[in-house]
């Protein structure tokens, strides 16, 4: 009898130990991997994210697949949440199950706050609560437009609130306070930082002296050739031509301020988890929707197939994740959904393009695919196999080849070097294979091509509606 009573006393502890893990996804906006300390940056302060990497697993070859339009964030979010390639679903999630919906249907409370650049009805289907949601691609950080999910699936009228990072972080902490302690949760916080406008709060702007900000090793005054599609995409208007070191250092200081503010906010959310004794049973995932050029190759935005646009940071930390581990496996962000379901022991959908890399946490697998295929609109296609990467520009009939091990900044085109023809042929064959695999119909050769020459002096730079006056005065005045 005493033994039975002892076991009955232990039963609540067994239940607690077997409670399914909570999951939080922190999703940065326009954050290039090389802007984080744990990815080698020595001047941008990111202690919280660096700590997640030190206590978890950092992935160095994670990619988005690309986009069919200039707002890469929209298809990127759809791929993350559905596990499907944008070549199949574009940026539309309606009719496709999200990871939040799958967990909600299996007993999880699901929460989101932040940027949602996709269909509204998917929020209502996927989340138990959604508050301070920004439906759109960007906003003035100081006056973010927010809506809340109502019980009937509709949304409140738009309210303009305070600084985006603070609003979203506080909302996440409120969710933690409100959450019933007997149920697991899934929380999704897609920030609007460090997306422009590059207008950090004054205390974060003061952290970085523009004169001391280093430029990317592949900084250029302008891109050396025309892509075959408009060079006037909105992002490229954010700095004057030619790009100057002074202007780009100033923008890097502002970019860094936004990043550090986001990092501190993530730290506050984690501190709230600690205070509620939730950290040990919470899987934390950090990643970005895409990278950003910030002067690399003479570009400002993310509308290219270069590494600084398509390669993104990704970190897993929490129960069952090895500490201080690193993986160079070729992964896509659309692999996260099947990985989470495998980690939680939940069956995954059978119509995914993503593959689970959950075995990496048990050190039993190091490779999941042999190549990485990325693209932008119909005008750029790239394939990476091992250290070699090929980019094809069909509308200017141009092919470039890089060895990323020897040339990580993609500065030395090997396509005309003796002996490169076989490597180009091999990579082009793999590119076609990947196009067929993911349903990409874009041509790699077109009948009518245009010149690769271009003149940036013909571009008429105009600010978008979200740029505050101080940014306009600083970067748009002659």
Coordinates of N, CA and C in Angstrom, one line a residue, residues 59 327 329-331 335 355-361 364-371 437:
X59 N 22.3 26.7 -37.7 CA 22.3 26.2 -39.0 C 22.9 27.2 -40.0
X327 N 25.3 23.0 -37.7 CA 25.0 22.1 -38.9 C 25.2 22.9 -40.2
X329 N 24.2 21.5 -43.0 CA 23.3 20.8 -44.0 C 22.5 21.8 -44.8
X330 N 22.2 21.4 -46.1 CA 21.4 22.2 -47.0 C 20.0 22.1 -46.6
X331 N 19.4 23.2 -46.1 CA 18.0 23.3 -45.7 C 17.3 24.4 -46.3
X335 N 11.4 23.5 -44.5 CA 11.6 22.3 -43.8 C 11.2 22.3 -42.3
X355 N 11.4 18.8 -45.9 CA 11.8 17.5 -45.3 C 12.2 17.8 -43.9
X356 N 12.0 16.8 -43.0 CA 12.3 17.0 -41.6 C 13.8 16.8 -41.4
X357 N 14.4 17.7 -40.6 CA 15.8 17.6 -40.2 C 15.9 17.3 -38.7
X358 N 14.8 16.7 -38.2 CA 14.8 16.4 -36.7 C 16.0 15.5 -36.3
X359 N 16.4 14.6 -37.3 CA 17.5 13.7 -36.9 C 18.8 14.5 -36.6
X360 N 18.9 15.7 -37.1 CA 20.1 16.5 -36.7 C 20.3 16.7 -35.2
X361 N 19.1 16.8 -34.5 CA 19.2 17.0 -33.1 C 19.7 15.7 -32.4
X364 N 22.2 12.0 -36.0 CA 22.2 10.8 -36.8 C 22.2 11.1 -38.3
X365 N 22.0 12.3 -38.7 CA 22.0 12.7 -40.1 C 22.7 14.0 -40.3
X366 N 23.4 14.1 -41.4 CA 24.1 15.4 -41.7 C 23.7 16.0 -43.0
X367 N 23.0 15.2 -43.8 CA 22.6 15.7 -45.2 C 21.2 15.3 -45.5
X368 N 20.4 16.2 -46.1 CA 19.1 15.9 -46.4 C 18.8 16.2 -47.9
X369 N 19.6 16.9 -48.5 CA 19.5 17.1 -50.0 C 20.9 17.5 -50.5
X370 N 21.1 17.3 -51.8 CA 22.4 17.5 -52.4 C 22.6 18.9 -53.0
X371 N 21.4 19.6 -53.2 CA 21.5 20.9 -53.8 C 20.5 21.9 -53.2
X437 N 11.2 19.2 -60.1 CA 10.8 18.7 -58.7 C 9.8 19.6 -58.1

